[in-house]
CSV table of C-alpha atoms and ligand atoms in Angstrom, one decimal:
chain,number,residue,atom,x,y,z
V,817,MET,CA,-6.5,6.1,-17.2
V,818,ASP,CA,-7.1,5.1,-20.7
V,819,GLY,CA,-10.5,3.6,-20.4
V,820,SER,CA,-9.2,0.1,-19.9
V,821,ASP,CA,-10.7,-2.1,-17.1
V,822,ARG,CA,-7.8,-1.5,-14.8
V,823,GLY,CA,-8.3,-0.1,-11.4
V,824,THR,CA,-6.6,3.1,-10.0
V,825,LEU,CA,-3.9,3.4,-7.3
V,826,PHE,CA,-4.8,5.7,-4.4
V,827,VAL,CA,-1.6,6.6,-2.7
V,828,ILE,CA,-1.6,8.2,0.8
V,829,SER,CA,1.5,9.5,2.5
V,830,ALA,CA,2.1,11.3,5.8
V,831,GLN,CA,4.6,11.6,8.5
V,832,SER,CA,4.4,8.9,11.0
V,833,GLY,CA,2.0,9.7,13.7
V,834,THR,CA,-0.3,11.8,11.6
V,835,GLY,CA,-3.0,9.3,11.7
V,836,LYS,CA,-2.7,7.8,8.3
V,837,SER,CA,-3.5,4.3,9.3
V,838,THR,CA,-6.5,5.3,11.3
V,839,LEU,CA,-7.7,7.3,8.2
V,840,ALA,CA,-7.0,4.4,5.8
V,841,ARG,CA,-9.1,2.0,7.9
V,842,ARG,CA,-12.0,4.5,8.0
V,843,LEU,CA,-11.6,5.1,4.3
V,844,LEU,CA,-11.8,1.5,3.4
V,845,GLU,CA,-15.0,1.2,5.4
V,846,SER,CA,-16.7,4.1,3.6
V,847,VAL,CA,-15.7,3.3,0.1
V,848,PRO,CA,-16.9,-0.1,-1.0
V,849,GLY,CA,-14.7,-2.0,-3.4
V,850,LEU,CA,-11.4,-0.2,-2.4
V,851,VAL,CA,-8.7,-2.8,-1.6
V,852,PHE,CA,-5.9,-2.2,1.0
V,853,SER,CA,-2.5,-3.0,-0.3
V,854,VAL,CA,-0.8,-5.0,2.4
V,855,SER,CA,2.9,-4.1,2.2
V,856,HIS,CA,5.9,-6.4,3.1
V,857,THR,CA,8.0,-5.0,5.9
V,858,THR,CA,11.1,-6.1,8.0
V,859,ARG,CA,10.0,-4.1,11.0
V,860,PRO,CA,8.8,-6.0,14.1
V,861,ARG,CA,5.1,-6.6,14.5
V,862,ARG,CA,3.3,-4.2,17.0
V,863,ALA,CA,0.8,-5.4,19.6
V,864,GLY,CA,-2.6,-5.8,17.8
V,865,GLU,CA,-1.0,-6.2,14.4
V,866,GLN,CA,-1.8,-9.3,12.3
V,867,SER,CA,0.4,-10.7,9.6
V,868,GLY,CA,-1.2,-10.5,6.2
V,869,ARG,CA,-3.6,-7.8,7.6
V,870,GLU,CA,-1.5,-4.7,8.4
V,871,TYR,CA,1.6,-6.0,6.8
V,872,HIS,CA,3.3,-9.2,5.6
V,873,PHE,CA,6.1,-9.3,8.2
V,874,VAL,CA,9.2,-10.9,6.7
V,875,ASP,CA,12.9,-11.1,7.5
V,876,ASP,CA,15.7,-9.4,5.6
V,877,ALA,CA,16.5,-12.4,3.7
V,878,VAL,CA,13.0,-12.8,2.3
V,879,PHE,CA,12.7,-9.0,1.6
V,880,ASP,CA,16.0,-8.8,-0.2
V,881,ALA,CA,15.1,-11.9,-2.4
V,882,MET,CA,11.9,-10.1,-3.4
V,883,VAL,CA,13.9,-7.0,-4.3
V,884,ALA,CA,16.3,-9.1,-6.3
V,885,GLU,CA,13.7,-10.8,-8.4
V,886,GLY,CA,11.9,-7.5,-9.0
V,887,GLY,CA,8.9,-8.5,-6.8
V,888,PHE,CA,8.2,-5.0,-5.6
V,889,LEU,CA,6.2,-2.1,-7.3
V,890,GLU,CA,8.2,0.2,-5.1
V,891,TRP,CA,10.3,-0.1,-2.0
V,892,ALA,CA,11.9,1.9,0.4
V,893,ARG,CA,14.0,1.9,3.7
V,894,VAL,CA,12.1,3.9,6.3
V,895,PHE,CA,13.3,4.3,9.8
V,896,ASP,CA,15.8,1.6,9.8
V,897,HIS,CA,13.4,-1.0,8.3
V,898,LYS,CA,12.4,-1.9,4.7
V,899,TYR,CA,9.0,-1.6,3.4
V,900,GLY,CA,7.6,-2.5,-0.1
V,901,THR,CA,4.5,-2.9,-2.1
V,902,GLY,CA,4.3,-6.4,-3.7
V,903,LEU,CA,3.9,-6.2,-7.5
V,904,ALA,CA,2.1,-9.6,-8.0
V,905,ALA,CA,-0.7,-8.8,-5.4
V,906,THR,CA,-1.1,-5.1,-6.7
V,907,GLU,CA,-1.1,-6.3,-10.2
V,908,SER,CA,-3.9,-9.0,-9.7
V,909,VAL,CA,-6.2,-6.5,-7.9
V,910,LEU,CA,-5.8,-3.7,-10.6
V,911,ALA,CA,-6.2,-6.2,-13.3
V,912,LYS,CA,-9.6,-7.1,-11.9
V,913,GLY,CA,-10.6,-3.4,-12.2
V,914,ALA,CA,-10.5,-2.9,-8.5
V,915,ASP,CA,-9.0,0.3,-6.9
V,916,MET,CA,-6.3,0.0,-4.5
V,917,LEU,CA,-5.2,2.0,-1.5
V,918,LEU,CA,-1.5,2.3,-0.8
V,919,ASP,CA,-0.2,3.6,2.5
V,920,ILE,CA,3.4,4.2,1.7
V,921,ASP,CA,6.1,6.9,2.5
V,922,VAL,CA,6.9,9.9,0.4
V,923,SER,CA,9.8,8.1,-1.5
V,924,GLY,CA,7.5,5.2,-2.4
V,925,ALA,CA,4.9,7.7,-3.6
V,926,GLY,CA,7.7,9.2,-5.8
V,927,GLN,CA,8.6,5.8,-7.3
V,928,VAL,CA,4.8,5.1,-8.1
V,929,ARG,CA,4.6,8.5,-9.7
V,930,ALA,CA,7.7,7.9,-11.8
V,931,LYS,CA,6.1,4.7,-13.3
V,932,GLY,CA,3.5,6.5,-15.0
V,933,LEU,CA,0.7,4.3,-13.6
V,934,ASP,CA,-2.9,5.6,-13.1
V,935,ALA,CA,-2.4,6.9,-9.6
V,936,VAL,CA,-3.9,9.7,-7.5
V,937,SER,CA,-1.6,10.9,-4.6
V,938,ILE,CA,-2.9,12.4,-1.4
V,939,PHE,CA,-0.7,13.9,1.4
V,940,ILE,CA,-1.9,14.0,5.0
V,941,LEU,CA,-0.8,16.6,7.3
V,942,PRO,CA,-1.5,16.9,11.1
V,943,PRO,CA,-3.1,20.2,12.1
V,944,ASP,CA,0.2,21.3,13.8
V,945,TYR,CA,3.5,19.9,15.2
V,946,ALA,CA,2.2,19.6,18.7
V,947,SER,CA,-0.7,17.3,17.7
V,948,LEU,CA,1.7,15.1,15.7
V,949,THR,CA,4.0,14.9,18.8
V,950,GLU,CA,1.1,14.0,21.0
V,951,ARG,CA,-0.5,11.4,18.7
V,952,LEU,CA,2.9,9.7,18.1
V,953,THR,CA,3.7,9.7,21.8
V,954,ARG,CA,0.1,8.5,22.7
V,955,ARG,CA,0.3,5.6,20.2
V,956,GLY,CA,3.4,4.4,22.3
V,957,SER,CA,4.7,2.1,19.7
V,958,GLU,CA,8.1,3.5,19.5
V,959,ASP,CA,10.9,3.6,22.0
V,960,PRO,CA,12.1,7.1,22.8
V,961,SER,CA,14.9,7.1,20.3
V,962,ALA,CA,12.7,5.8,17.5
V,963,LEU,CA,10.1,8.4,18.4
V,964,ALA,CA,12.7,11.2,18.4
V,965,LEU,CA,13.9,9.9,14.9
V,966,ARG,CA,10.4,10.1,13.5
V,967,LEU,CA,9.9,13.6,14.8
V,968,ARG,CA,13.2,14.9,13.5
V,969,GLU,CA,12.1,13.5,10.0
V,970,ALA,CA,8.6,15.2,10.4
V,971,ARG,CA,9.6,18.7,8.9
V,972,ARG,CA,11.5,17.4,6.0
V,973,GLU,CA,8.8,15.0,5.0
V,974,ALA,CA,6.0,17.8,5.3
V,975,LEU,CA,7.9,19.7,2.7
V,976,GLU,CA,7.3,17.1,0.0
V,977,TYR,CA,3.5,18.1,0.1
V,978,ASP,CA,3.9,19.8,-3.0
V,979,ARG,CA,4.4,16.7,-5.2
V,980,PHE,CA,0.9,15.3,-4.3
V,981,ASP,CA,-2.3,15.8,-6.1
V,982,TYR,CA,-4.1,16.5,-2.9
V,983,VAL,CA,-3.4,17.7,0.7
V,984,VAL,CA,-5.8,16.6,3.6
V,985,VAL,CA,-5.4,17.9,7.0
V,986,ASN,CA,-6.3,15.4,9.7
V,987,ALA,CA,-7.5,17.8,12.4
V,988,GLU,CA,-11.0,16.4,13.1
V,989,LEU,CA,-11.0,12.6,12.1
V,990,LYS,CA,-14.5,12.4,10.9
V,991,GLU,CA,-14.0,15.4,8.6
V,992,ALA,CA,-10.7,14.1,7.3
V,993,VAL,CA,-12.3,10.7,6.5
V,994,SER,CA,-15.2,12.5,4.6
V,995,GLU,CA,-12.6,14.6,2.7
V,996,LEU,CA,-10.5,11.6,1.5
V,997,SER,CA,-13.7,9.7,0.7
V,998,ALA,CA,-14.8,12.7,-1.4
V,999,ILE,CA,-11.4,12.7,-3.2
V,1000,VAL,CA,-11.7,9.0,-4.0
V,1001,ARG,CA,-15.1,9.3,-5.3
V,1002,ALA,CA,-14.7,12.2,-7.4
V,1003,GLU,CA,-11.5,10.8,-8.9
V,1004,SER,CA,-13.3,7.6,-9.7
V,1005,ALA,CA,-16.0,9.5,-11.6
V,1006,ARG,CA,-13.4,11.3,-14.0
V,1007,THR,CA,-14.6,10.9,-17.6
V,1008,ALA,CA,-11.3,9.0,-18.5
V,1009,ARG,CA,-12.1,6.3,-15.7
V,1010,ARG,CA,-15.7,5.9,-16.7
V,1011,ARG,CA,-15.2,5.2,-20.4
V,1012,ASN,CA,-16.0,1.4,-20.0
V,1013,ARG,CA,-19.0,2.1,-17.9
V,1014,VAL,CA,-20.1,4.5,-20.4
V,1015,THR,CA,-19.6,2.1,-23.3
V,1016,GLN,CA,-21.7,-0.7,-21.5
V,1017,ILE,CA,-24.5,1.8,-20.9
V,1018,LEU,CA,-24.4,3.0,-24.5
V,1019,SER,CA,-24.5,-0.7,-25.7
V,1020,THR,CA,-28.0,-0.9,-24.1
V,1021,PHE,CA,-29.3,1.9,-26.4
V,1022,PRO,CA,-30.9,0.9,-29.7
V,1023,ALA,CA,-28.5,1.5,-32.7
V,1024,PRO,CA,-29.3,4.6,-34.9
V,1025,GLY,CA,-32.2,3.9,-37.2
V,1026,THR,CA,-33.4,0.9,-35.3
V,1027,GLY,CA,-34.9,2.5,-32.2
V,1028,ALA,CA,-38.4,4.0,-31.5
M,2163,ADP,P1,0.2,6.9,11.4
M,2163,ADP,O1,-0.4,5.6,10.7
M,2163,ADP,O2,0.1,8.1,10.6
M,2163,ADP,O3,1.5,6.7,12.0
M,2163,ADP,P2,-1.9,6.3,13.5
M,2163,ADP,O4,-3.1,6.1,12.6
M,2163,ADP,O5,-1.3,5.2,14.1
M,2163,ADP,O6,-0.8,7.2,12.7
M,2163,ADP,O7,-2.3,7.5,14.6
M,2163,ADP,C1,-1.5,7.9,15.5
M,2163,ADP,C2,-2.4,8.2,16.9
M,2163,ADP,O8,-3.1,9.4,16.6
M,2163,ADP,C3,-3.4,7.1,17.1
M,2163,ADP,O9,-3.5,7.0,18.6
M,2163,ADP,C4,-4.7,7.5,16.6
M,2163,ADP,O10,-5.8,7.1,17.4
M,2163,ADP,C5,-4.6,9.1,16.7
M,2163,ADP,N1,-5.3,9.9,15.8
M,2163,ADP,C6,-5.4,9.6,14.4
M,2163,ADP,N2,-6.3,10.6,13.9
M,2163,ADP,C7,-6.5,11.5,14.8
M,2163,ADP,C8,-7.4,12.6,15.0
M,2163,ADP,N3,-7.9,13.2,13.8
M,2163,ADP,N4,-7.5,13.3,16.0
M,2163,ADP,C9,-6.9,12.8,17.2
M,2163,ADP,N5,-6.2,11.7,17.3
M,2163,ADP,C10,-6.0,11.0,16.1
M,2164,5GP,P1,4.9,2.1,10.2
M,2164,5GP,O1,6.2,1.3,10.6
M,2164,5GP,O2,4.5,3.3,11.1
M,2164,5GP,O3,3.8,1.2,9.9
M,2164,5GP,O4,5.2,2.9,8.8
M,2164,5GP,C1,6.3,3.6,8.7
M,2164,5GP,C2,6.3,4.2,7.4
M,2164,5GP,O5,6.4,3.4,6.3
M,2164,5GP,C3,4.8,5.0,7.0
M,2164,5GP,O6,5.1,6.3,6.5
M,2164,5GP,C4,4.3,4.1,6.0
M,2164,5GP,O7,3.5,4.8,5.1
M,2164,5GP,C5,5.6,3.6,5.3
M,2164,5GP,N1,5.3,2.4,4.4
M,2164,5GP,C6,4.4,1.3,4.8
M,2164,5GP,N2,4.4,0.4,3.9
M,2164,5GP,C7,5.1,1.0,2.8
M,2164,5GP,C8,5.6,0.4,1.7
M,2164,5GP,O8,5.1,-0.7,1.0
M,2164,5GP,N3,6.4,1.1,0.8
M,2164,5GP,C9,6.9,2.3,1.2
M,2164,5GP,N4,7.7,3.0,0.5
M,2164,5GP,N5,6.5,2.7,2.5
M,2164,5GP,C10,5.7,2.1,3.3
């Protein structure tokens, strides 16, 4: 970033079932001030999900109207449903200088990258295919055909890893959370993102020739 007061976008992507939502929740608990970007989606709500918390659940008409009026920073069709990051909500958080966490698919991550925004992208991988199958099955939120579709797409999506700034393997949950949080903290401390803070600190120093 250019030293302005704007926040940074942290984009995490992974194949469905890798544990991304679980990791995102833990990361938000461990990094104060990081704001989760609540996407809009046309997919039905799962048990335990709350509108406005995991997603804004909307119908096709509302989603398409938002697309038509340029209301999304990025959007994509993923597994038969549409998902998008609301532009206004993202803008208002970033403008206040807060960092945001986006949990979006690889195509959405590509769109964010193409916009040249201040973004850090992290790809999450399961330790192996068997763990992915096991986690997705255990979650039990998809019917067998939706589950098969997600697993069929898994290899193609994994091959996208090379377009991301970081790769985190979600083998042991605690370790993966700690790695993710280390990435977020280190990126936030980059010189370019600390310029305003440095300027503030320097403003407390006496001007040359006036100090002790
Ligand atoms: P995603 O958001 O990537 O689709 P979820 O966060 O819903 O995935 O996780 C899928 C399942 O895997 C959940 O039952 C979750 O508790 C489990 N899970 C997540 N991370 C791990 C891990 N490191 N080890 C074992 N199980 C995990
Ligand atoms: P799920 O239905 O399991 O919650 O999410 C399915 C996929 O959609 C996940 O890969 C998730 O990251 C992605 N996704 C969620 N929100 C968005 C979004 O706003 N934009 C894009 N491009 N993908 C999203």
